[in-house]
CSV table of C-alpha atoms and ligand atoms in Angstrom, one decimal:
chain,number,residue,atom,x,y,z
A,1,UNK,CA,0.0,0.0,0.0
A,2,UNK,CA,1.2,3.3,-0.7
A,3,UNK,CA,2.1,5.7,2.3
A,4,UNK,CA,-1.1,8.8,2.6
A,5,UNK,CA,1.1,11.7,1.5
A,6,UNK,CA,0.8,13.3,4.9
A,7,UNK,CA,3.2,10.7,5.8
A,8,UNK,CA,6.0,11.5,3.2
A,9,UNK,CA,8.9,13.3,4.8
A,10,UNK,CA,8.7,16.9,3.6
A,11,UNK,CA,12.3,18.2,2.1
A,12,UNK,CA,14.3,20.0,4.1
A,13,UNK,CA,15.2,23.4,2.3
A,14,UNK,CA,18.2,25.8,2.6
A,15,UNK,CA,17.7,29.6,2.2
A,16,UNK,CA,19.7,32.5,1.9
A,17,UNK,CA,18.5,35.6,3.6
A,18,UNK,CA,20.2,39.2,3.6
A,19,UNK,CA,19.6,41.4,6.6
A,20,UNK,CA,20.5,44.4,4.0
A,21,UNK,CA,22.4,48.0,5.6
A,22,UNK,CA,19.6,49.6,7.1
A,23,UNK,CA,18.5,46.8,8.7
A,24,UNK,CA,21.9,46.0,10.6
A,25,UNK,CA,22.0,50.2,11.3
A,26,UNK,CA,18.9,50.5,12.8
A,27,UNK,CA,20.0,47.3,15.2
A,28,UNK,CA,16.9,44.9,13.6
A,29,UNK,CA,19.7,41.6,13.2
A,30,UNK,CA,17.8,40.4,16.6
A,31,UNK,CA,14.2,41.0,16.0
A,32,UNK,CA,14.5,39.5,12.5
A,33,UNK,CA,16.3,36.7,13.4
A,34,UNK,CA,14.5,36.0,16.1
A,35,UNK,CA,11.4,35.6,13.7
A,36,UNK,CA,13.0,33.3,11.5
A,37,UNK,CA,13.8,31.2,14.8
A,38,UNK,CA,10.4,31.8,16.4
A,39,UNK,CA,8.7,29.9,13.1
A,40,UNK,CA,10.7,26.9,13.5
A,41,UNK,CA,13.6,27.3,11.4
A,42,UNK,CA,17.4,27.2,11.9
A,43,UNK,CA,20.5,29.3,11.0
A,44,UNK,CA,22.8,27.2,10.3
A,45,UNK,CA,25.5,29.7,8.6
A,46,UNK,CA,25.9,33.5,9.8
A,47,UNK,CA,27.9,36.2,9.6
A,48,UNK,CA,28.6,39.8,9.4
A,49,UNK,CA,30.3,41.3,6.5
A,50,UNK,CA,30.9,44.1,3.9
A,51,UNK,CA,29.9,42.5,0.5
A,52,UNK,CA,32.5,43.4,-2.2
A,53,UNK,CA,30.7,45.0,-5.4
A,54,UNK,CA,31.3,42.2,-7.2
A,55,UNK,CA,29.6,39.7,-5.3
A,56,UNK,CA,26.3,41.8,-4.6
A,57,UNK,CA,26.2,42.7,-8.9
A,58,UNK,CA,26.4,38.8,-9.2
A,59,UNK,CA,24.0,38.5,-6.6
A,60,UNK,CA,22.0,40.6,-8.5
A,61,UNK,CA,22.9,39.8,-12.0
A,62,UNK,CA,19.2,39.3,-12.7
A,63,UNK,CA,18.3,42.6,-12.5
A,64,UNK,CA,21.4,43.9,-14.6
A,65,UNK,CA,20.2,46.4,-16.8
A,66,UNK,CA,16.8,47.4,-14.8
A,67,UNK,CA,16.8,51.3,-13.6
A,68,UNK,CA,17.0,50.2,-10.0
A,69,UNK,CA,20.2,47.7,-10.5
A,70,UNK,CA,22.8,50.6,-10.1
A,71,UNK,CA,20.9,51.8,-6.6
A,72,UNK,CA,20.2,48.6,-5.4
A,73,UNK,CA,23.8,47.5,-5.7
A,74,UNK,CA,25.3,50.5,-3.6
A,75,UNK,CA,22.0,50.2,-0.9
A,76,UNK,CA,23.9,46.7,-0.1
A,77,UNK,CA,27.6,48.0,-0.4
A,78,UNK,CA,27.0,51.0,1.5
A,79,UNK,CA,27.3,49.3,5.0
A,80,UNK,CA,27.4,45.8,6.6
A,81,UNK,CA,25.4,43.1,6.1
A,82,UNK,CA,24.1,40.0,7.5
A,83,UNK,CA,24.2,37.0,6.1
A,84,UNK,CA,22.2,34.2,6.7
A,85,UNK,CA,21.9,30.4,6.1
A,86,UNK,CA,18.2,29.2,7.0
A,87,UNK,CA,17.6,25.6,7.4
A,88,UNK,CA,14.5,24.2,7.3
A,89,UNK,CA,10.7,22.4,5.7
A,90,UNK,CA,9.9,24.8,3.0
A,91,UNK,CA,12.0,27.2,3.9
A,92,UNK,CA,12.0,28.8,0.9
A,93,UNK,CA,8.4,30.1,0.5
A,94,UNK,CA,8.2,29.8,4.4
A,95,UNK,CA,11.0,32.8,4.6
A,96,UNK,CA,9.4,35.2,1.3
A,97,UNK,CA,6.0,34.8,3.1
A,98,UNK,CA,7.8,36.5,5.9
A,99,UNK,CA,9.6,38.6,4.6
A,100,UNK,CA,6.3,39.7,2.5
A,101,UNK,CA,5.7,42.0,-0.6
A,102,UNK,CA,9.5,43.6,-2.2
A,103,UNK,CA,7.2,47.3,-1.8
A,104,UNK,CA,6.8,47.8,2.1
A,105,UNK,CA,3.6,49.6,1.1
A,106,UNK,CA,2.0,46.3,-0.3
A,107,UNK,CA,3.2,44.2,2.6
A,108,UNK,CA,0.9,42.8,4.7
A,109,UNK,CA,1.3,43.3,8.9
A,110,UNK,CA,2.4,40.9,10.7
A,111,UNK,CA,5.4,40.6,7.6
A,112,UNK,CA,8.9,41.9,8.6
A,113,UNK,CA,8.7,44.8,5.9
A,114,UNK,CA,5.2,45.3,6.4
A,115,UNK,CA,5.6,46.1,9.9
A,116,UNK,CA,9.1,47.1,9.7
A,117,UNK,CA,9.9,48.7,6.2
A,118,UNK,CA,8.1,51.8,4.6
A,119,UNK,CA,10.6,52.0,1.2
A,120,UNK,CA,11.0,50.0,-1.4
A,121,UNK,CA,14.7,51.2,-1.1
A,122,UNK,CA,14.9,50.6,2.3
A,123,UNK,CA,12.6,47.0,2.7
A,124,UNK,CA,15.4,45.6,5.1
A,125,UNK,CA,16.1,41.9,4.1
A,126,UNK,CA,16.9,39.6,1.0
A,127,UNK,CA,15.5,36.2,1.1
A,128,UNK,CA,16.0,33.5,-2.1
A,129,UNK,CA,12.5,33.3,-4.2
A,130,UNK,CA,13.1,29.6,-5.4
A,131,UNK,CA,15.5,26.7,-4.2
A,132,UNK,CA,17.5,27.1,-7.5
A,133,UNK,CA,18.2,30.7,-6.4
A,134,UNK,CA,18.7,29.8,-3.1
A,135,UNK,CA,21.4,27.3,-4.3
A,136,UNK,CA,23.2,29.8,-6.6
A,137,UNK,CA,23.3,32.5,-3.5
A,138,UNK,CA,23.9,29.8,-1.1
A,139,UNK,CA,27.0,29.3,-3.4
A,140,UNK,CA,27.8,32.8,-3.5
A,141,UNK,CA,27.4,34.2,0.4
A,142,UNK,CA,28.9,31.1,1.8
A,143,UNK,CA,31.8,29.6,-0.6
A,144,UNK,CA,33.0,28.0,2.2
A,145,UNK,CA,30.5,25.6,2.4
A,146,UNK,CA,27.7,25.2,5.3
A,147,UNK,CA,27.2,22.2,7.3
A,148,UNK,CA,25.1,19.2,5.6
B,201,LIG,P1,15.2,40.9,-2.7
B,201,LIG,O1,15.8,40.2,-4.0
B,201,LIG,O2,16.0,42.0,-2.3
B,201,LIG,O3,14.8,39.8,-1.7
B,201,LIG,P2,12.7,40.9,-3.9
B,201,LIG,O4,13.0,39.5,-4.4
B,201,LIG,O5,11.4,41.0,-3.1
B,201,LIG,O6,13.8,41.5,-3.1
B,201,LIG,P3,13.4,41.8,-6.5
B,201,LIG,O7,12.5,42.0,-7.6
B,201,LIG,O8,14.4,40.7,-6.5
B,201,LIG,O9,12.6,41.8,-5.2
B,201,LIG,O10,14.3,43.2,-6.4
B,201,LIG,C1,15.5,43.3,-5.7
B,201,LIG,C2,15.6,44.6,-5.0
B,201,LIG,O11,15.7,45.6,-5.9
B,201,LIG,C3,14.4,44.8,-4.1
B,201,LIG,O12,14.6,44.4,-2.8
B,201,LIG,C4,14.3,46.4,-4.1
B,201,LIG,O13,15.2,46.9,-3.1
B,201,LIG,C5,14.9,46.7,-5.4
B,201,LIG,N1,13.8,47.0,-6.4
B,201,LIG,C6,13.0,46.0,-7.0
B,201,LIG,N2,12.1,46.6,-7.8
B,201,LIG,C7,12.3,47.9,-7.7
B,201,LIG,C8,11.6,49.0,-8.2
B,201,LIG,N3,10.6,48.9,-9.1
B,201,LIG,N4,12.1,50.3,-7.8
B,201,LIG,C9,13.1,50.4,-7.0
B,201,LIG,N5,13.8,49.4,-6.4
B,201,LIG,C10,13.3,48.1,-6.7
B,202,LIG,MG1,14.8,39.0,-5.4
């Protein structure tokens, strides 16, 4: 007989998320992390760090070209950052719902930007938006490796 999916082990996921400049200035590393902790999930890489140009533009390299790309590359050079490795079911989608809508001003309460965040160029965090992304950062952020 085959197992009810209920009973199928659900795939652990690895995300990337960015506490971005402002958020590390205005001293939000523990109330955003402590989210991400509170809904279950674990950090299993961290650290604080200036990103080098080039890593954020390959970061970004999928918005190379947009308006925003030139702004939203010296946003994440202009000051520390935190980098995160989240471990966890679904933690891909689980961390975006979070983090909610990229425009504060569409993000619901009860989201970090939507009750954190009031500018797009200002909304506080990165987080991967599918496991193949979250792979390619993971790759990028934390070429050391993180634990298996
Ligand atoms: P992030 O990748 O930072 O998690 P996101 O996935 O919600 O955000 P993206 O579309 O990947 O949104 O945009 C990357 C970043 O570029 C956004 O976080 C935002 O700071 C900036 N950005 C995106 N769209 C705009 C826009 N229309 N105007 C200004 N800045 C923008
Ligand atoms: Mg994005």
């Amino acid at each position: 007989m085959k197992p009810h999916k209920e009973f199928l082990p659900v795939p652990l996921e690895t995300s990337l998320v960015l506490i971005k400049p402002g958020g590390v200035s205005r001293r939000l590393v523990g109330e955003i992390t402590r989210r991400i902790e509170a809904r279950g999930l674990a950090v299993v890489g961290l650290k604080l760090m200036s990103a080098p140009r080039s890593l954020v533009e390959e970061h970004y390299s999928e918005h190379q070209g947009k308006g925003f790309f030139e702004s939203v590359v010296a946003y994440l050079c202009s000051g520390p950052v935190v980098a995160m490795a989240v471990r966890g079911e679904n933690a891909v989608r689980a961390i975006r719902a979070m983090m909610g809508a990229t425009n504060p001003l569409d993000a619901e309460p009860g989201t970090v930007r939507g009750d954190l965040a009031l500018s797009i160029d200002d909304n506080l965090t990165h987080s991967s938006s599918d496991p193949e992304a979250a792979a390619r950062e993971l790759a990028l952020w934390f070429s050391e490796g993180l634990p298996a």
